[in-house]
PDB file of C-alpha atoms in Angstrom:
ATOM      1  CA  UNK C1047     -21.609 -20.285  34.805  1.00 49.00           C
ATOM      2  CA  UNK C1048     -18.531 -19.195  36.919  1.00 54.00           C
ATOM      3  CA  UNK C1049     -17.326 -22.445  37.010  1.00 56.00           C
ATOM      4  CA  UNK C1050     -17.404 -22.871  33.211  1.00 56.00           C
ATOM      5  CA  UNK C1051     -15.387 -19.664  33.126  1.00 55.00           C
ATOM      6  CA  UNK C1052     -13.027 -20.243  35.015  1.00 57.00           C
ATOM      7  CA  UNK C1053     -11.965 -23.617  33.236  1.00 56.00           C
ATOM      8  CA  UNK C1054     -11.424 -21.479  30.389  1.00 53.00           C
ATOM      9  CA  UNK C1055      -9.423 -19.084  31.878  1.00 54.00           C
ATOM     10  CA  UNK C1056      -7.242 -21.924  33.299  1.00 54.00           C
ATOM     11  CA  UNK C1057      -7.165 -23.903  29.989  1.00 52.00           C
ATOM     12  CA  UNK C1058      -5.916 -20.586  28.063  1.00 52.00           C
ATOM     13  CA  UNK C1059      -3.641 -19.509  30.650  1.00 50.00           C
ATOM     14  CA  UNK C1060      -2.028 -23.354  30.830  1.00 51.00           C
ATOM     15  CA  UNK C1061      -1.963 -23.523  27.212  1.00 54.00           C
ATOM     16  CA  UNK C1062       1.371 -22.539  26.041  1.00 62.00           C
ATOM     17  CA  UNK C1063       2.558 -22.908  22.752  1.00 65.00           C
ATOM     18  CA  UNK C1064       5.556 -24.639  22.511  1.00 70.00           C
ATOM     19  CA  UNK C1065       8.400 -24.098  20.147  1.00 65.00           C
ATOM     20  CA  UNK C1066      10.986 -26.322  18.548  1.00 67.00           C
ATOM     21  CA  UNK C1067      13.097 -23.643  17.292  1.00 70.00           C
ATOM     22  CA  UNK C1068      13.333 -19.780  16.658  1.00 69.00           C
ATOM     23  CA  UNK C1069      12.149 -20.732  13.192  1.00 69.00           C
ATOM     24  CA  UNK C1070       9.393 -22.745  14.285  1.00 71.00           C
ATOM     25  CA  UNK C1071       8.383 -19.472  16.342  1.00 70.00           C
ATOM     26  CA  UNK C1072       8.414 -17.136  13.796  1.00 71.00           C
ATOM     27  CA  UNK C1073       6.680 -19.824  11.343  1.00 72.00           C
ATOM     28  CA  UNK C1074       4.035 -20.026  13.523  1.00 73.00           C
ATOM     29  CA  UNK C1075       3.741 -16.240  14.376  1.00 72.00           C
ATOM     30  CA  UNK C1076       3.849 -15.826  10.325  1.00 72.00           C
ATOM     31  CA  UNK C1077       0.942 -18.707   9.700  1.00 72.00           C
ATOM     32  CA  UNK C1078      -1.292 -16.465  12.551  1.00 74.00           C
ATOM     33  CA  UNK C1079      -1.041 -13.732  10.463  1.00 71.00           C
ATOM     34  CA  UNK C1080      -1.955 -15.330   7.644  1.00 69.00           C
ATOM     35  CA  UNK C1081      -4.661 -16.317   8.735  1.00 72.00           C
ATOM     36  CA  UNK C1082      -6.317 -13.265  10.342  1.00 70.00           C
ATOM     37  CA  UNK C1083      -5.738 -12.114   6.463  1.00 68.00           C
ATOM     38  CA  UNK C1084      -7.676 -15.076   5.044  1.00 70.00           C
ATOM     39  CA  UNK C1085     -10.131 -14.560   7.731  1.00 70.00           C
ATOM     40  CA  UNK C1086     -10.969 -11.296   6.256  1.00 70.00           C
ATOM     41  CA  UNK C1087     -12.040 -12.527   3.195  1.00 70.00           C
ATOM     42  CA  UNK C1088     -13.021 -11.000   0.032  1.00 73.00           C
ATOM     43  CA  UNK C1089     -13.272  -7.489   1.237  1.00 74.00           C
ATOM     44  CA  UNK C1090      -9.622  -7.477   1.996  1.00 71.00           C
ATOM     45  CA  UNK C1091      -8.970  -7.929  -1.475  1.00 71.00           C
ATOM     46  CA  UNK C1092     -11.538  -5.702  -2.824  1.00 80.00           C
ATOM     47  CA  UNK C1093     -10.907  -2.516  -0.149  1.00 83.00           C
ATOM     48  CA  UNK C1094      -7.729  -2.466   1.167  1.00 79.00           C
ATOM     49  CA  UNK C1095      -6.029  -3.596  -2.071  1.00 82.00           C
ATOM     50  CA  UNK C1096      -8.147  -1.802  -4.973  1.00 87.00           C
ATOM     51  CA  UNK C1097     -10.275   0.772  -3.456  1.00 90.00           C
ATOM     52  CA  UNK C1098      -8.214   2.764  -0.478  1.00 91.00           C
ATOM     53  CA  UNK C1099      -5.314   3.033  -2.517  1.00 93.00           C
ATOM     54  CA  UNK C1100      -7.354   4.449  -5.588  1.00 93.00           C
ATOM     55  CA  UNK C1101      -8.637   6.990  -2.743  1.00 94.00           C
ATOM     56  CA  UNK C1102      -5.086   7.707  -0.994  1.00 95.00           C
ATOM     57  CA  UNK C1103      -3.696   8.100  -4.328  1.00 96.00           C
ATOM     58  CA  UNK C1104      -6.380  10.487  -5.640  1.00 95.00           C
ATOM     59  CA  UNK C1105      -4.384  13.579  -4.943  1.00 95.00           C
ATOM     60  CA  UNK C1106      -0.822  12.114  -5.174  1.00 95.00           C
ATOM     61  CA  UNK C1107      -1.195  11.259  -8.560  1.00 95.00           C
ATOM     62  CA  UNK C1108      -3.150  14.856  -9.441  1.00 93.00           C
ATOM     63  CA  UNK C1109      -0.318  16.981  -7.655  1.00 93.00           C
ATOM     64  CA  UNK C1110       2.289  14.591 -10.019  1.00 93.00           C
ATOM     65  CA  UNK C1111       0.401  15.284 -13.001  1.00 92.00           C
ATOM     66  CA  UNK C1112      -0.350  18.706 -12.880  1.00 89.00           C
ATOM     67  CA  UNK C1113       3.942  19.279 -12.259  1.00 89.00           C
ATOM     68  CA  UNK C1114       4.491  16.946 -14.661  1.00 88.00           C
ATOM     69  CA  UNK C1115       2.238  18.532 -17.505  1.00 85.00           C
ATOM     70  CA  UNK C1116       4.070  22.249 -15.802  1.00 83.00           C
ATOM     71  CA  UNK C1117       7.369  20.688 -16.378  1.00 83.00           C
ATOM     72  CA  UNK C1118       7.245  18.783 -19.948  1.00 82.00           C
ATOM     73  CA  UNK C1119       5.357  22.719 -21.257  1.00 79.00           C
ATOM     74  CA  UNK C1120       7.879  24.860 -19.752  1.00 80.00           C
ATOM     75  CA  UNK C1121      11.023  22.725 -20.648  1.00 78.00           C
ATOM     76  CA  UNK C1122      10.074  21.129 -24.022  1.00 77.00           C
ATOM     77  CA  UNK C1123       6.526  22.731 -25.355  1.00 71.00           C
ATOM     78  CA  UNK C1124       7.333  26.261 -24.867  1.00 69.00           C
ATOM     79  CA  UNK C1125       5.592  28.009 -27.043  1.00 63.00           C
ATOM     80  CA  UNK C1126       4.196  25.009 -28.757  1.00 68.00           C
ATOM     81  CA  UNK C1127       1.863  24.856 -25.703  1.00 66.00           C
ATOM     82  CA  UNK C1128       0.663  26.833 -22.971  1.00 65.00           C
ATOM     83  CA  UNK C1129       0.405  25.139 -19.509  1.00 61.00           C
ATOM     84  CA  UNK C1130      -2.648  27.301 -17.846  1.00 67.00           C
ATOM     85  CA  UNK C1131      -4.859  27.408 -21.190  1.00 63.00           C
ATOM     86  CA  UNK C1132      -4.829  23.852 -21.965  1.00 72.00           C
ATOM     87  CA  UNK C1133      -6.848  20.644 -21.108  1.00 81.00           C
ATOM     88  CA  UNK C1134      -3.693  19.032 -21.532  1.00 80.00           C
ATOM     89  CA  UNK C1135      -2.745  18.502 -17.956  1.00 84.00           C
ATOM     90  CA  UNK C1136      -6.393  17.519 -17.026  1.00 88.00           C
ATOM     91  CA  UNK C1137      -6.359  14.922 -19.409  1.00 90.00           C
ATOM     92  CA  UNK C1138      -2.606  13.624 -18.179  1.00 90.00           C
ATOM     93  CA  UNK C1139      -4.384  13.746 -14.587  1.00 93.00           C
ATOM     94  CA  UNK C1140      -7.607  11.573 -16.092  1.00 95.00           C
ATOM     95  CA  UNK C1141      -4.942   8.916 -17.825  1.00 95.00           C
ATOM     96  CA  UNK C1142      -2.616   8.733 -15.131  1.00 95.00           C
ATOM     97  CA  UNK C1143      -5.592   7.914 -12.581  1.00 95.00           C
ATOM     98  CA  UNK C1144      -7.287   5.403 -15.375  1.00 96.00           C
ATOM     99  CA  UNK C1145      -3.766   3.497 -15.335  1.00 96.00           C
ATOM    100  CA  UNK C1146      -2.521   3.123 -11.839  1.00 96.00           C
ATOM    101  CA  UNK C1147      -6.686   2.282 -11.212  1.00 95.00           C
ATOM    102  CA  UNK C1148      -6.358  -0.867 -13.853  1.00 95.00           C
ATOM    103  CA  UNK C1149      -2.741  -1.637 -12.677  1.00 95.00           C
ATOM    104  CA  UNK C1150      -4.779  -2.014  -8.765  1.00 92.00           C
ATOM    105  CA  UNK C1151      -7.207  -4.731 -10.618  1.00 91.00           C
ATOM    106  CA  UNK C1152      -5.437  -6.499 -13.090  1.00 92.00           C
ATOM    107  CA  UNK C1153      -1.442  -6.116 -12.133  1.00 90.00           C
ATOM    108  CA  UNK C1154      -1.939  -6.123  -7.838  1.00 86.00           C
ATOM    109  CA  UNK C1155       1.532  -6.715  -7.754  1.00 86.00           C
ATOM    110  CA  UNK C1156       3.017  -4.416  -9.795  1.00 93.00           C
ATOM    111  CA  UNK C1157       0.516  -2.229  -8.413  1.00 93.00           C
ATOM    112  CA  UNK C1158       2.453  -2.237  -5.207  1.00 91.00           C
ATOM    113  CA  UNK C1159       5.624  -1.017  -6.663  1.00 94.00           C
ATOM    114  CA  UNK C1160       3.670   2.113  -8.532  1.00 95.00           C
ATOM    115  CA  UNK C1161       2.752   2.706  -5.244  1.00 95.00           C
ATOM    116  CA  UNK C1162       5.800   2.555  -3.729  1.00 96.00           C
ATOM    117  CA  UNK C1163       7.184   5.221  -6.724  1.00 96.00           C
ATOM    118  CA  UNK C1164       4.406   7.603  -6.622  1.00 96.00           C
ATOM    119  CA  UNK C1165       4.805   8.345  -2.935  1.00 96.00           C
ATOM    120  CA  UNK C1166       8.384   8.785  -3.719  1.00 96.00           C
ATOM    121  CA  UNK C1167       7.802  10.992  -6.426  1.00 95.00           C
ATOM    122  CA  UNK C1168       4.616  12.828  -4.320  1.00 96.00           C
ATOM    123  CA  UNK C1169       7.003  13.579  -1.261  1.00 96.00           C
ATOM    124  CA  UNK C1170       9.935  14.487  -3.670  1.00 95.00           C
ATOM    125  CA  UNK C1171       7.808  17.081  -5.186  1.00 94.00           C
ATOM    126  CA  UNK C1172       6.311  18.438  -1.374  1.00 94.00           C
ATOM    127  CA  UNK C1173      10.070  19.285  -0.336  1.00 94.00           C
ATOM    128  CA  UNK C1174      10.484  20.334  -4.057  1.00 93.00           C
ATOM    129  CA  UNK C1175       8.287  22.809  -3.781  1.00 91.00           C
ATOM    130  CA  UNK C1176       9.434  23.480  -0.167  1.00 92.00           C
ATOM    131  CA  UNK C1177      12.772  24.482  -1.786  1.00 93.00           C
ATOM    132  CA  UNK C1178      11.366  26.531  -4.580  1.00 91.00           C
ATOM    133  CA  UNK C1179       9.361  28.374  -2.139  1.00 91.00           C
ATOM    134  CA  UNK C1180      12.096  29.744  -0.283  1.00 92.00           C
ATOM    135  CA  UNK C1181      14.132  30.161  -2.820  1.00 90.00           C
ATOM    136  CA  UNK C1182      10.971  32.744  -3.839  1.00 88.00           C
ATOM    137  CA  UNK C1183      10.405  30.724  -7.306  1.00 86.00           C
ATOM    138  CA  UNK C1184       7.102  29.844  -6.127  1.00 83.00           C
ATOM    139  CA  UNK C1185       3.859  31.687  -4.383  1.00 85.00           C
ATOM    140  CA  UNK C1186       3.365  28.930  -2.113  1.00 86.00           C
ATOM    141  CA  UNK C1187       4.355  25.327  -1.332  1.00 86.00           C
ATOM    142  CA  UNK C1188       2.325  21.902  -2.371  1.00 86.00           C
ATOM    143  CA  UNK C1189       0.852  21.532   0.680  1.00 87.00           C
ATOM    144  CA  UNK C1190      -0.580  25.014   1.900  1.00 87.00           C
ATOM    145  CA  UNK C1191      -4.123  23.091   4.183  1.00 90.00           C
ATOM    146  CA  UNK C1192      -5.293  20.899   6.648  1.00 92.00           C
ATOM    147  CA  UNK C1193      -6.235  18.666   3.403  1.00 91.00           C
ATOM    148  CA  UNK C1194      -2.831  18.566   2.426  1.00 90.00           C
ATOM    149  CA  UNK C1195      -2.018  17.266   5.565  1.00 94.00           C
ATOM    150  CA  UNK C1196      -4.120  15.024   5.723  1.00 94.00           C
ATOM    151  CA  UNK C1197      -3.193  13.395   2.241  1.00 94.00           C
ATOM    152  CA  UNK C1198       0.790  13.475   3.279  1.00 95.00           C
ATOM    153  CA  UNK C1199       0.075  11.693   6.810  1.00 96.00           C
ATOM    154  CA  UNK C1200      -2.486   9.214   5.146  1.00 95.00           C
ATOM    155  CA  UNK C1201      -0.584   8.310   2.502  1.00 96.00           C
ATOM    156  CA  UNK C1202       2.463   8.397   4.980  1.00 96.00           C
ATOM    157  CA  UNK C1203       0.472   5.775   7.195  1.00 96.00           C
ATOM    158  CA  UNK C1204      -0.294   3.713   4.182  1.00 95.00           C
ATOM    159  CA  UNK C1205       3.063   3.458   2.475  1.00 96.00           C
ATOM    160  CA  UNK C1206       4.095   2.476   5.766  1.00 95.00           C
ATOM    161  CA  UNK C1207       1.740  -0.461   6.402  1.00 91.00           C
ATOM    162  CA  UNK C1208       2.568  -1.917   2.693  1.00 91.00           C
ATOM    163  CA  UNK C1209       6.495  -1.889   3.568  1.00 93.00           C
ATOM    164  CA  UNK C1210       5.441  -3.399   7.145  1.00 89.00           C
ATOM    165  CA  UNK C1211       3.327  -6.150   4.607  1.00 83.00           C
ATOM    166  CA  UNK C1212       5.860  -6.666   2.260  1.00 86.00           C
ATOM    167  CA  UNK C1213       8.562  -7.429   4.756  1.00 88.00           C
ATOM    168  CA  UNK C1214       6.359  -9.856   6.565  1.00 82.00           C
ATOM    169  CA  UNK C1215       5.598 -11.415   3.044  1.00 80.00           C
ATOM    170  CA  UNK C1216       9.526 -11.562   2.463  1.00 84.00           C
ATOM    171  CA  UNK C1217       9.945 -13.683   5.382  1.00 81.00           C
ATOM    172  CA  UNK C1218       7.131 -15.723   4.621  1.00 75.00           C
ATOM    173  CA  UNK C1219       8.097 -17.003   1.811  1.00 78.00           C
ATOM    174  CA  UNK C1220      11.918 -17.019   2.812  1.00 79.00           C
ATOM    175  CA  UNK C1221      10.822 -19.597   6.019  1.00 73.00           C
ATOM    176  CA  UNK C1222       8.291 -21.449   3.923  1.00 70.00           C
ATOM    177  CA  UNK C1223      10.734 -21.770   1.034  1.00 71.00           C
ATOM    178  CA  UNK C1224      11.457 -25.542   1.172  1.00 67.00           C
ATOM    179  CA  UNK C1225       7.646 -26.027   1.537  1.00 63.00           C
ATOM    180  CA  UNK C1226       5.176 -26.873  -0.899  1.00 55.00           C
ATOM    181  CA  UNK C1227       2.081 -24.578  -1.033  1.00 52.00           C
ATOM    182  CA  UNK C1228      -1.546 -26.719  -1.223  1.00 46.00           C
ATOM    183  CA  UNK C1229      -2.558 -27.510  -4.424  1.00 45.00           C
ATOM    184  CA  UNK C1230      -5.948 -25.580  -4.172  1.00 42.00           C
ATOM    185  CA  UNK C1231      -4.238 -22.660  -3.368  1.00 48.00           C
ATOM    186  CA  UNK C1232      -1.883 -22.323  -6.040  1.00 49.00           C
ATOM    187  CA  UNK C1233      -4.474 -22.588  -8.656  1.00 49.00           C
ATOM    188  CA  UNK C1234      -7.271 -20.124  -7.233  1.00 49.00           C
ATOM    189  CA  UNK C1235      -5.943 -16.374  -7.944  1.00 50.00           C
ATOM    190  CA  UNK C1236      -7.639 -14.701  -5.211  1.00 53.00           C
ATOM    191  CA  UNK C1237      -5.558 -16.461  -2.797  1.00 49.00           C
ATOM    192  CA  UNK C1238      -2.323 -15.399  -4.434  1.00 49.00           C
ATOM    193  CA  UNK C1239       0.206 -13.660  -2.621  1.00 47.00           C
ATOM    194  CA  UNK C1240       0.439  -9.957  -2.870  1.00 48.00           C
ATOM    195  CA  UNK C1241       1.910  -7.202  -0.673  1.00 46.00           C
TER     196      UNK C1241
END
């Protein structure tokens, strides 16, 4: 049984992959990665590119449309409309989630650039409110509890892993430019590329 293992251990320590070029390298450090995505199959696609976002973006998007709905009354509907009596900025909440949910399963890559803009737009409204705070225009700011925390590192960590994605998916298809992709998987969508 030792024996066996040992042979293995020699045969992966001996086996070396050799490289051509720097371009060669990094195409082959590119195809690994690849792979260990197609490896994870179908629950890559349905959890980490439909469902955690929906959940990372739950209170993003509520925090946006709740100062939204406060904005739009106080600078164009006063009077028209009240901002605390209304169901108005509940249903703005309820549509914005409904949208950026069927823009995850239908539109995955435009899906990725909402993304990209509401974490913008979340963070510019956290130091917004920072400001206003301060400035004593507010009681408190956006994020007052450990939840809040926990939404602004999460969503932190995520937007950080889809830029990390994206730029390996830039230079993917930059070093596999000249190269045809295989004919089965052009035409399936689930193996399309998406950030």
């Amino acid at each position: 049984m030792s024996k066996n293992t040992d042979e293995r251990e020699q045969r992966r320590g001996s086996h070396k992959h050799e490289f051509v070029d720097r371009r060669d390298k990094i195409a082959w450090y590119l195809d690994e990665i690849d792979s260990y995505k197609e490896d994870m199959g179908k629950w890559y696609t349905v959890f980490i590119r439909r469902i955690l976002p929906a959940l990372v973006f739950f209170f993003p998007i509520n925090n946006l449309a709740f100062f939204f709905c406060e904005y739009i009354t106080k600078h164009f509907l006063g009077g028209v409309l009240t901002f605390k009596n209304t169901a108005f900025p509940h249903v703005v909440f309820l549509v914005m989630e409904l949208l950026f949910i069927a823009i995850l399963i239908f539109l995955p890559r435009f899906a990725t650039f909402c993304e990209f803009v509401l974490a913008t737009g979340f963070y510019a409204l956290v130091v917004i409110r920072i400001n206003q705070f301060n400035a004593g225009l507010v009681s408190k700011p956006l994020i007052t509890n450990l939840l809040g925390y926990f939404v602004a590192i999460t969503l932190g960590i995520f937007i950080f892993m889809k830029l990390v994605f994206l730029i390996i998916e830039i230079i993917y298809m930059v070093t596999f430019k000249d190269e045809r992709e295989p004919r089965v998987y052009s035409e399936d969508s689930n193996n399309d590329v998406v950030f």
